[in-house]
Short mmCIF file of C-alpha atoms in Angstrom, two decimals:
data_model
loop_
_atom_site.label_atom_id
_atom_site.label_comp_id
_atom_site.label_asym_id
_atom_site.label_seq_id
_atom_site.Cartn_x
_atom_site.Cartn_y
_atom_site.Cartn_z
CA MET M 1 -19.79 -34.61 -15.58
CA LEU M 2 -19.55 -36.43 -12.29
CA ILE M 3 -22.25 -37.28 -9.79
CA GLY M 4 -22.04 -35.13 -6.67
CA ILE M 5 -19.17 -32.97 -7.96
CA SER M 6 -19.85 -29.36 -8.91
CA PRO M 7 -19.31 -28.62 -12.61
CA LEU M 8 -17.29 -25.58 -11.43
CA LEU M 9 -14.56 -28.01 -10.42
CA GLY M 10 -12.75 -28.79 -13.65
CA PRO M 11 -10.25 -31.60 -14.19
CA ASP M 12 -7.17 -29.49 -13.44
CA LEU M 13 -8.63 -28.29 -10.16
CA LEU M 14 -9.81 -31.76 -9.13
CA HIS M 15 -6.33 -33.09 -9.89
CA ALA M 16 -4.71 -30.38 -7.76
CA LEU M 17 -7.08 -30.94 -4.83
CA ARG M 18 -6.44 -34.70 -4.94
CA ALA M 19 -2.67 -34.30 -5.29
CA MET M 20 -2.37 -31.93 -2.33
CA GLY M 21 -1.12 -33.44 0.90
CA HIS M 22 -1.91 -32.62 4.50
CA GLY M 23 -0.85 -29.05 5.23
CA ASP M 24 -0.65 -27.96 1.59
CA GLU M 25 -2.45 -24.73 0.85
CA ILE M 26 -4.50 -23.60 -2.12
CA ALA M 27 -5.43 -19.97 -2.79
CA LEU M 28 -8.61 -18.70 -4.41
CA VAL M 29 -7.96 -15.18 -5.67
CA ASP M 30 -9.94 -12.34 -7.16
CA GLY M 31 -9.65 -11.08 -10.73
CA ASN M 32 -7.22 -8.32 -9.75
CA TYR M 33 -4.66 -10.62 -8.16
CA PRO M 34 -1.53 -11.21 -10.33
CA ALA M 35 -2.08 -14.97 -10.29
CA ALA M 36 -0.11 -15.81 -13.44
CA GLU M 37 2.93 -14.04 -12.00
CA HIS M 38 2.73 -15.63 -8.54
CA ALA M 39 1.43 -19.17 -9.12
CA ARG M 40 3.48 -22.33 -8.86
CA ARG M 41 0.41 -24.01 -10.43
CA LEU M 42 -2.24 -21.80 -11.99
CA ILE M 43 -5.82 -22.97 -12.35
CA ARG M 44 -7.99 -20.57 -14.37
CA ALA M 45 -11.61 -20.17 -13.28
CA ASP M 46 -12.59 -17.51 -15.80
CA GLY M 47 -16.17 -16.34 -15.51
CA ILE M 48 -16.57 -17.86 -12.04
CA LEU M 49 -16.96 -15.70 -8.95
CA LEU M 50 -15.14 -16.41 -5.71
CA MET M 51 -18.10 -17.44 -3.53
CA PRO M 52 -19.52 -20.20 -5.80
CA MET M 53 -16.02 -21.57 -6.37
CA LEU M 54 -15.21 -21.54 -2.66
CA ARG M 55 -18.53 -23.22 -1.86
CA ALA M 56 -17.77 -25.99 -4.40
CA VAL M 57 -14.23 -26.53 -3.09
CA LEU M 58 -15.35 -26.66 0.55
CA LYS M 59 -17.77 -29.48 -0.29
CA ILE M 60 -14.92 -31.83 -1.20
CA LEU M 61 -11.70 -30.50 0.39
CA PRO M 62 -11.08 -31.21 4.08
CA VAL M 63 -9.82 -27.94 5.61
CA GLU M 64 -7.98 -27.48 8.90
CA ALA M 65 -7.37 -23.72 8.66
CA ALA M 66 -8.15 -20.84 6.34
CA PHE M 67 -6.93 -17.30 5.84
CA ARG M 68 -8.43 -14.37 4.00
CA SER M 69 -7.43 -10.93 2.85
CA SER M 70 -8.68 -7.87 4.68
CA LEU M 71 -10.17 -4.60 3.52
CA HIS M 72 -7.28 -2.26 2.66
CA ASN M 73 -4.93 -5.04 3.88
CA ASP M 74 -5.84 -4.22 7.49
CA PRO M 75 -6.99 -7.30 9.48
CA ALA M 76 -9.17 -5.05 11.65
CA GLN M 77 -11.25 -4.04 8.59
CA ARG M 78 -13.64 -6.12 6.53
CA GLY M 79 -16.00 -5.41 3.68
CA VAL M 80 -19.14 -7.07 2.38
CA ILE M 81 -17.17 -9.88 0.69
CA HIS M 82 -15.36 -10.63 3.95
CA HIS M 83 -18.64 -10.94 5.85
CA ALA M 84 -19.83 -13.38 3.17
CA LEU M 85 -16.59 -15.38 3.37
CA ASP M 86 -16.76 -15.53 7.15
CA ASP M 87 -20.40 -16.70 7.01
CA LEU M 88 -19.72 -19.37 4.37
CA CYS M 89 -16.73 -20.80 6.22
CA HIS M 90 -18.65 -20.79 9.50
CA THR M 91 -21.63 -22.67 8.01
CA CYS M 92 -19.89 -25.06 5.57
CA GLY M 93 -20.02 -28.01 7.98
CA GLN M 94 -16.29 -28.08 8.67
CA HIS M 95 -14.63 -26.79 11.81
CA PHE M 96 -11.78 -24.39 11.12
CA ALA M 97 -10.95 -20.79 11.81
CA LEU M 98 -10.90 -18.18 9.02
CA THR M 99 -8.13 -15.78 9.97
CA PRO M 100 -7.88 -12.30 8.42
CA LEU M 101 -4.35 -11.36 7.39
CA SER M 102 -2.60 -8.17 6.39
CA GLY M 103 -1.27 -7.91 2.87
CA ASP M 104 2.28 -8.40 4.18
CA GLN M 105 1.21 -11.76 5.62
CA LEU M 106 -1.20 -12.87 2.89
CA TYR M 107 0.63 -12.26 -0.39
CA PRO M 108 3.84 -14.19 0.41
CA ARG M 109 1.67 -17.07 1.61
CA ILE M 110 -0.31 -17.10 -1.66
CA LYS M 111 2.96 -17.20 -3.62
CA THR M 112 3.99 -20.39 -1.81
CA ALA M 113 0.59 -22.09 -2.15
CA TYR M 114 0.43 -25.46 -3.86
CA ALA M 115 -1.86 -23.87 -6.47
CA ILE M 116 -3.74 -20.67 -7.17
CA ILE M 117 -7.29 -20.66 -8.51
CA ALA M 118 -7.76 -17.42 -10.44
CA THR M 119 -11.44 -16.46 -10.32
CA SER M 120 -13.15 -13.56 -12.07
CA GLU M 121 -14.25 -12.00 -8.78
CA ALA M 122 -14.47 -8.21 -9.15
CA GLU M 123 -14.53 -7.38 -5.44
CA LEU M 124 -11.24 -6.04 -4.13
CA PHE M 125 -9.37 -7.92 -1.39
CA ALA M 126 -11.34 -11.11 -2.14
CA ASN M 127 -8.63 -13.73 -1.61
CA VAL M 128 -8.76 -16.91 0.49
CA ILE M 129 -6.20 -19.56 1.38
CA LEU M 130 -7.30 -23.05 2.46
CA ARG M 131 -4.96 -25.46 4.28
CA LYS M 132 -5.79 -29.09 3.58
CA ALA M 133 -6.54 -31.28 6.59
CA ALA M 134 -5.67 -34.92 7.02
CA LEU M 135 -8.52 -37.39 6.98
CA PRO M 136 -8.60 -40.35 9.36
CA ALA M 137 -8.24 -43.71 7.65
CA SER M 138 -11.87 -44.53 8.38
CA ALA M 139 -13.04 -41.50 6.36
CA THR M 140 -11.16 -42.58 3.23
CA GLN M 141 -12.51 -46.11 2.98
#
């Protein structure tokens, strides 16, 4: 265990977050997403739902932009999980936009992500991509 770090963030995930560079993206996907097939680096988060995992990641990863899936892959539609994602990203203390994408835009982007975190989220269309921001030198010292 580490002080100030959520126990949801295991060593493989912490390593991936630290190894990512500015502009690299990491995807958090639901339990229906074919993560093992699509991942360059797969991080299993079995038994963990999307929202607690996203909350834990947002506490330590600087984010400059984020993207999410849409209900029925239509960016004009959103379900309960999308409202929750929008609210969390809006109130997490970072300043970035959460952009809904169609399936045609989202899935190829997930495939090229630095890593995929495969959660056990049961909600459909519950996928998020976070793009890592650069930190100014003063924030890293």
